[in-house]
Amino acid sequence: ETGVTQSPTHLIKTRGQQVTLRCSSQSGHNTVSWYQQALGQGPQFIFQYYREEENGRGNFPPRFSGLQFPNYSSELNVNALELDDSALYLCASSPGVGSSYNSPLHFGNGTRLTVT
Amino acid sequence: AQKVTQAQTEISVVEKEDVTLDCVYETRDTTYYLFWYKQPPSGELVFLIRRNSFDEQNEISGRYSWNFQKSTSSFNFTITASQVVDSAVYFCALSEARTRGGTSYGKLTFGQGTILTVHP
């Protein structure tokens, strides 16, 4: 059983640029959630994708957007990067939307984004 | 608003000591789930334990045990006979169901984390 994989592992971008992070969900998992974890902080919910649509969102501006593909993999896109976007971005999958609430999420190792 | 507070920023113990990590939460929901996750240096969050709001029975699973008290909104986690491999950041998280456009989704609210260092 393949777990959640994220790419790239590390990324350095300049303020104002755009970035795309990728996530492959665990086999059989159709729901993907993205979290942002600033240094020394707990992860914060960005949004969740189910059936290729965003079905839930946290307190993040519209320049944070995403996609989910028919194979359930997902992308997180961030436009007009700001210094405060520097963080570890975690992707998590679950077997279904309901289980994203009452069951443990399966997390990837994350992408470390540095904005200079 | 939902909130999770882990008052202990860092804990340092010597191997074989017992250690308890504290967690206090706030929610208006009557139904919710509580989790503890471990984050080793590799970055991924590893699930440890789960408790739903209807079940206040405390349990033991191997070296892990937890104390859930709804009256005080606390969900404390204990590692018995700690080992060096337990060194990591530990997060308490509150899971609530939300609905948008007729579809429900789960959202985790995490605490700030507790850095646990177990010395040999």
CSV table of C-alpha atoms in Angstrom, one decimal:
chain,number,residue,atom,x,y,z
A,1,GLU,CA,0.0,0.0,0.0
A,2,THR,CA,1.5,3.3,-1.1
A,3,GLY,CA,1.3,6.1,1.4
A,4,VAL,CA,0.8,9.8,0.7
A,5,THR,CA,3.7,11.3,-1.4
A,6,GLN,CA,4.4,14.9,-1.9
A,7,SER,CA,6.7,16.7,-4.3
A,8,PRO,CA,9.0,18.5,-4.3
A,9,THR,CA,10.6,18.0,-0.9
A,10,HIS,CA,12.0,21.5,-0.7
A,11,LEU,CA,11.5,24.6,-2.8
A,12,ILE,CA,12.9,28.2,-2.7
A,13,LYS,CA,10.9,31.0,-4.4
A,14,THR,CA,11.1,34.7,-4.6
A,15,ARG,CA,8.4,37.0,-3.3
A,16,GLY,CA,5.8,37.6,-5.9
A,17,GLN,CA,6.3,34.4,-7.7
A,18,GLN,CA,3.9,31.5,-8.1
A,19,VAL,CA,4.3,27.9,-6.8
A,20,THR,CA,2.7,24.6,-7.4
A,21,LEU,CA,2.9,21.7,-4.9
A,22,ARG,CA,1.9,18.2,-5.7
A,23,CYS,CA,0.4,15.4,-3.7
A,24,SER,CA,-0.5,11.8,-4.5
A,25,SER,CA,-3.0,10.4,-2.1
A,26,GLN,CA,-2.9,7.0,-0.5
A,27,SER,CA,-4.3,4.2,-2.6
A,28,GLY,CA,-8.1,4.1,-2.4
A,29,HIS,CA,-8.3,7.5,-0.7
A,30,ASN,CA,-10.5,10.0,-2.6
A,31,THR,CA,-10.4,13.0,-0.2
A,32,VAL,CA,-7.3,15.3,0.1
A,33,SER,CA,-6.7,18.0,2.6
A,34,TRP,CA,-3.9,20.6,2.7
A,35,TYR,CA,-2.4,22.1,5.8
A,36,GLN,CA,0.2,24.9,6.3
A,37,GLN,CA,2.6,24.6,9.1
A,38,ALA,CA,4.7,27.7,9.9
A,39,LEU,CA,7.9,27.1,11.9
A,40,GLY,CA,7.2,26.3,15.5
A,41,GLN,CA,3.4,26.2,15.0
A,42,GLY,CA,0.7,23.6,14.6
A,43,PRO,CA,-0.7,22.9,11.1
A,44,GLN,CA,-3.5,25.1,9.8
A,45,PHE,CA,-6.2,23.8,7.5
A,46,ILE,CA,-6.1,25.4,4.1
A,47,PHE,CA,-8.8,23.4,2.2
A,48,GLN,CA,-10.1,20.0,1.3
A,49,TYR,CA,-10.9,18.4,-2.1
A,50,TYR,CA,-13.4,15.7,-2.8
A,51,ARG,CA,-14.7,14.6,-6.2
A,52,GLU,CA,-12.4,17.1,-7.9
A,53,GLU,CA,-14.0,20.1,-6.1
A,54,GLU,CA,-13.1,22.2,-3.1
A,55,ASN,CA,-15.6,21.3,-0.4
A,56,GLY,CA,-14.2,23.1,2.5
A,57,ARG,CA,-11.8,26.0,3.2
A,58,GLY,CA,-10.0,27.6,6.1
A,59,ASN,CA,-9.0,31.2,6.6
A,60,PHE,CA,-6.7,31.5,3.6
A,61,PRO,CA,-6.9,34.1,0.8
A,62,PRO,CA,-8.0,33.3,-2.7
A,63,ARG,CA,-4.4,33.3,-3.9
A,64,PHE,CA,-4.3,29.8,-2.4
A,65,SER,CA,-6.0,27.5,-4.8
A,66,GLY,CA,-6.0,23.9,-5.6
A,67,LEU,CA,-7.0,21.1,-8.0
A,68,GLN,CA,-7.9,17.5,-7.6
A,69,PHE,CA,-7.6,15.1,-10.6
A,70,PRO,CA,-9.6,12.0,-11.5
A,71,ASN,CA,-6.9,9.8,-9.9
A,72,TYR,CA,-7.5,11.7,-6.6
A,73,SER,CA,-4.0,13.4,-6.7
A,74,SER,CA,-4.0,17.0,-5.9
A,75,GLU,CA,-2.1,20.3,-6.4
A,76,LEU,CA,-1.8,23.3,-4.2
A,77,ASN,CA,-1.1,26.6,-6.0
A,78,VAL,CA,0.0,29.8,-4.3
A,79,ASN,CA,0.1,33.0,-6.3
A,80,ALA,CA,1.9,36.3,-5.5
A,81,LEU,CA,4.1,34.6,-2.8
A,82,GLU,CA,4.7,36.5,0.4
A,83,LEU,CA,7.4,36.0,2.9
A,84,ASP,CA,4.9,34.7,5.4
A,85,ASP,CA,4.0,31.9,3.0
A,86,SER,CA,7.3,30.2,4.1
A,87,ALA,CA,6.2,27.0,5.8
A,88,LEU,CA,5.9,23.3,5.6
A,89,TYR,CA,2.9,22.3,3.4
A,90,LEU,CA,1.3,19.0,4.4
A,91,CYS,CA,-1.1,17.0,2.3
A,92,ALA,CA,-3.3,14.4,4.0
A,93,SER,CA,-5.7,11.9,2.5
A,94,SER,CA,-8.7,9.9,3.8
A,95,PRO,CA,-10.9,7.2,2.3
A,96,GLY,CA,-13.9,9.5,2.2
A,97,VAL,CA,-15.2,12.8,3.2
A,98,GLY,CA,-16.8,11.5,6.3
A,99,SER,CA,-13.7,9.8,7.5
A,100,SER,CA,-11.8,13.1,7.1
A,101,TYR,CA,-13.8,14.0,10.3
A,102,ASN,CA,-13.9,10.9,12.4
A,103,SER,CA,-10.8,8.9,11.4
A,104,PRO,CA,-7.1,9.6,11.4
A,105,LEU,CA,-5.7,11.4,8.4
A,106,HIS,CA,-2.8,10.0,6.5
A,107,PHE,CA,-0.2,12.7,6.1
A,108,GLY,CA,2.7,13.0,3.6
A,109,ASN,CA,6.2,14.2,4.6
A,110,GLY,CA,5.4,17.7,3.4
A,111,THR,CA,7.0,20.3,1.1
A,112,ARG,CA,9.2,22.9,2.7
A,113,LEU,CA,8.7,26.2,1.0
A,114,THR,CA,11.0,29.1,1.5
A,115,VAL,CA,10.1,32.5,0.2
A,116,THR,CA,12.9,35.1,0.0
B,1,ALA,CA,-14.3,29.4,17.5
B,2,GLN,CA,-12.4,26.2,17.9
B,3,LYS,CA,-9.2,26.3,19.8
B,4,VAL,CA,-6.6,23.9,21.1
B,5,THR,CA,-4.1,24.8,23.7
B,6,GLN,CA,-1.0,22.9,24.6
B,7,ALA,CA,0.5,24.8,27.5
B,8,GLN,CA,3.8,22.9,27.5
B,9,THR,CA,6.1,24.2,24.8
B,10,GLU,CA,9.0,21.8,25.6
B,11,ILE,CA,9.4,18.8,27.9
B,12,SER,CA,12.7,17.1,28.7
B,13,VAL,CA,12.8,13.7,30.4
B,14,VAL,CA,15.3,10.9,31.0
B,15,GLU,CA,14.6,7.6,29.4
B,16,LYS,CA,12.1,5.3,31.3
B,17,GLU,CA,10.4,8.3,33.0
B,18,ASP,CA,6.7,8.7,32.5
B,19,VAL,CA,5.6,11.9,30.7
B,20,THR,CA,2.2,13.5,30.4
B,21,LEU,CA,1.4,16.0,27.7
B,22,ASP,CA,-1.5,18.4,28.4
B,23,CYS,CA,-4.2,19.5,26.0
B,24,VAL,CA,-7.2,21.8,26.5
B,25,TYR,CA,-9.7,22.5,23.8
B,26,GLU,CA,-12.6,24.8,23.1
B,27,THR,CA,-15.6,24.0,20.8
B,28,ARG,CA,-19.3,24.8,20.5
B,29,ASP,CA,-20.0,21.4,18.9
B,30,THR,CA,-21.5,18.6,20.9
B,31,THR,CA,-20.0,16.0,18.6
B,32,TYR,CA,-16.3,16.1,17.8
B,33,TYR,CA,-13.2,13.9,17.8
B,34,LEU,CA,-9.9,14.5,19.5
B,35,PHE,CA,-6.5,13.2,18.3
B,36,TRP,CA,-2.9,13.1,19.2
B,37,TYR,CA,-0.3,13.1,16.4
B,38,LYS,CA,3.4,12.7,16.6
B,39,GLN,CA,5.7,14.6,14.2
B,40,PRO,CA,9.3,13.2,14.0
B,41,PRO,CA,12.0,15.3,12.2
B,42,SER,CA,11.0,13.7,8.9
B,43,GLY,CA,7.9,15.9,8.9
B,44,GLU,CA,4.9,13.6,8.5
B,45,LEU,CA,2.3,13.6,11.2
B,46,VAL,CA,1.8,10.1,12.6
B,47,PHE,CA,-1.5,9.2,14.2
B,48,LEU,CA,-1.3,8.0,17.8
B,49,ILE,CA,-4.7,8.0,19.5
B,50,ARG,CA,-8.3,9.1,18.9
B,51,ARG,CA,-11.3,9.7,21.2
B,52,ASN,CA,-14.8,10.9,20.3
B,53,SER,CA,-16.8,13.3,22.4
B,54,PHE,CA,-19.3,10.6,23.5
B,55,ASP,CA,-16.8,8.3,25.1
B,56,GLU,CA,-15.0,9.5,28.2
B,57,GLN,CA,-13.6,6.1,29.1
B,58,ASN,CA,-9.9,6.3,29.5
B,59,GLU,CA,-7.8,3.7,27.9
B,60,ILE,CA,-4.3,2.3,27.7
B,61,SER,CA,-2.7,1.1,24.4
B,62,GLY,CA,0.8,-0.2,25.0
B,63,ARG,CA,2.9,2.5,26.5
B,64,TYR,CA,0.3,5.2,25.6
B,65,SER,CA,-2.7,6.2,27.7
B,66,TRP,CA,-5.0,9.1,27.7
B,67,ASN,CA,-7.3,11.0,30.1
B,68,PHE,CA,-10.3,12.6,28.5
B,69,GLN,CA,-12.4,14.8,30.7
B,70,LYS,CA,-15.3,16.6,28.9
B,71,SER,CA,-16.1,18.6,32.0
B,72,THR,CA,-12.8,20.4,31.9
B,73,SER,CA,-12.3,20.1,28.1
B,74,SER,CA,-9.0,18.3,28.5
B,75,PHE,CA,-7.5,15.5,26.6
B,76,ASN,CA,-4.1,14.6,28.2
B,77,PHE,CA,-1.7,12.0,26.8
B,78,THR,CA,0.8,9.9,28.8
B,79,ILE,CA,3.7,8.0,27.6
B,80,THR,CA,4.9,5.4,30.1
B,81,ALA,CA,8.5,4.3,30.3
B,82,SER,CA,9.6,6.8,27.7
B,83,GLN,CA,12.2,5.9,25.1
B,84,VAL,CA,14.7,8.0,23.1
B,85,VAL,CA,12.6,7.1,20.0
B,86,ASP,CA,9.7,9.0,21.5
B,87,SER,CA,11.5,12.3,21.0
B,88,ALA,CA,9.4,14.3,18.6
B,89,VAL,CA,6.8,17.1,18.5
B,90,TYR,CA,3.4,16.0,19.7
B,91,PHE,CA,0.2,17.7,18.6
B,92,CYS,CA,-3.3,17.6,20.0
B,93,ALA,CA,-6.0,18.2,17.4
B,94,LEU,CA,-9.7,18.7,17.5
B,95,SER,CA,-11.8,17.5,14.5
B,96,GLU,CA,-15.1,19.0,13.7
B,97,ALA,CA,-17.6,18.3,10.9
B,98,ARG,CA,-18.5,21.3,8.8
B,99,THR,CA,-20.9,21.6,5.9
B,100,ARG,CA,-20.6,23.6,2.7
B,101,GLY,CA,-22.9,23.4,-0.2
B,102,GLY,CA,-24.6,20.4,1.2
B,103,THR,CA,-21.3,18.4,1.5
B,104,SER,CA,-19.7,17.9,4.8
B,105,TYR,CA,-16.0,17.9,5.5
B,106,GLY,CA,-13.7,17.4,8.4
B,107,LYS,CA,-11.3,20.0,9.6
B,108,LEU,CA,-8.6,19.6,12.2
B,109,THR,CA,-7.6,22.4,14.5
B,110,PHE,CA,-4.2,21.7,16.0
B,111,GLY,CA,-2.5,23.0,19.1
B,112,GLN,CA,0.9,24.7,19.0
B,113,GLY,CA,2.7,21.4,19.7
B,114,THR,CA,4.9,20.1,22.5
B,115,ILE,CA,8.5,19.3,21.8
B,116,LEU,CA,9.4,16.2,23.8
B,117,THR,CA,13.1,15.3,24.2
B,118,VAL,CA,13.9,11.9,25.9
B,119,HIS,CA,17.5,11.7,27.0
B,120,PRO,CA,19.3,8.3,27.3
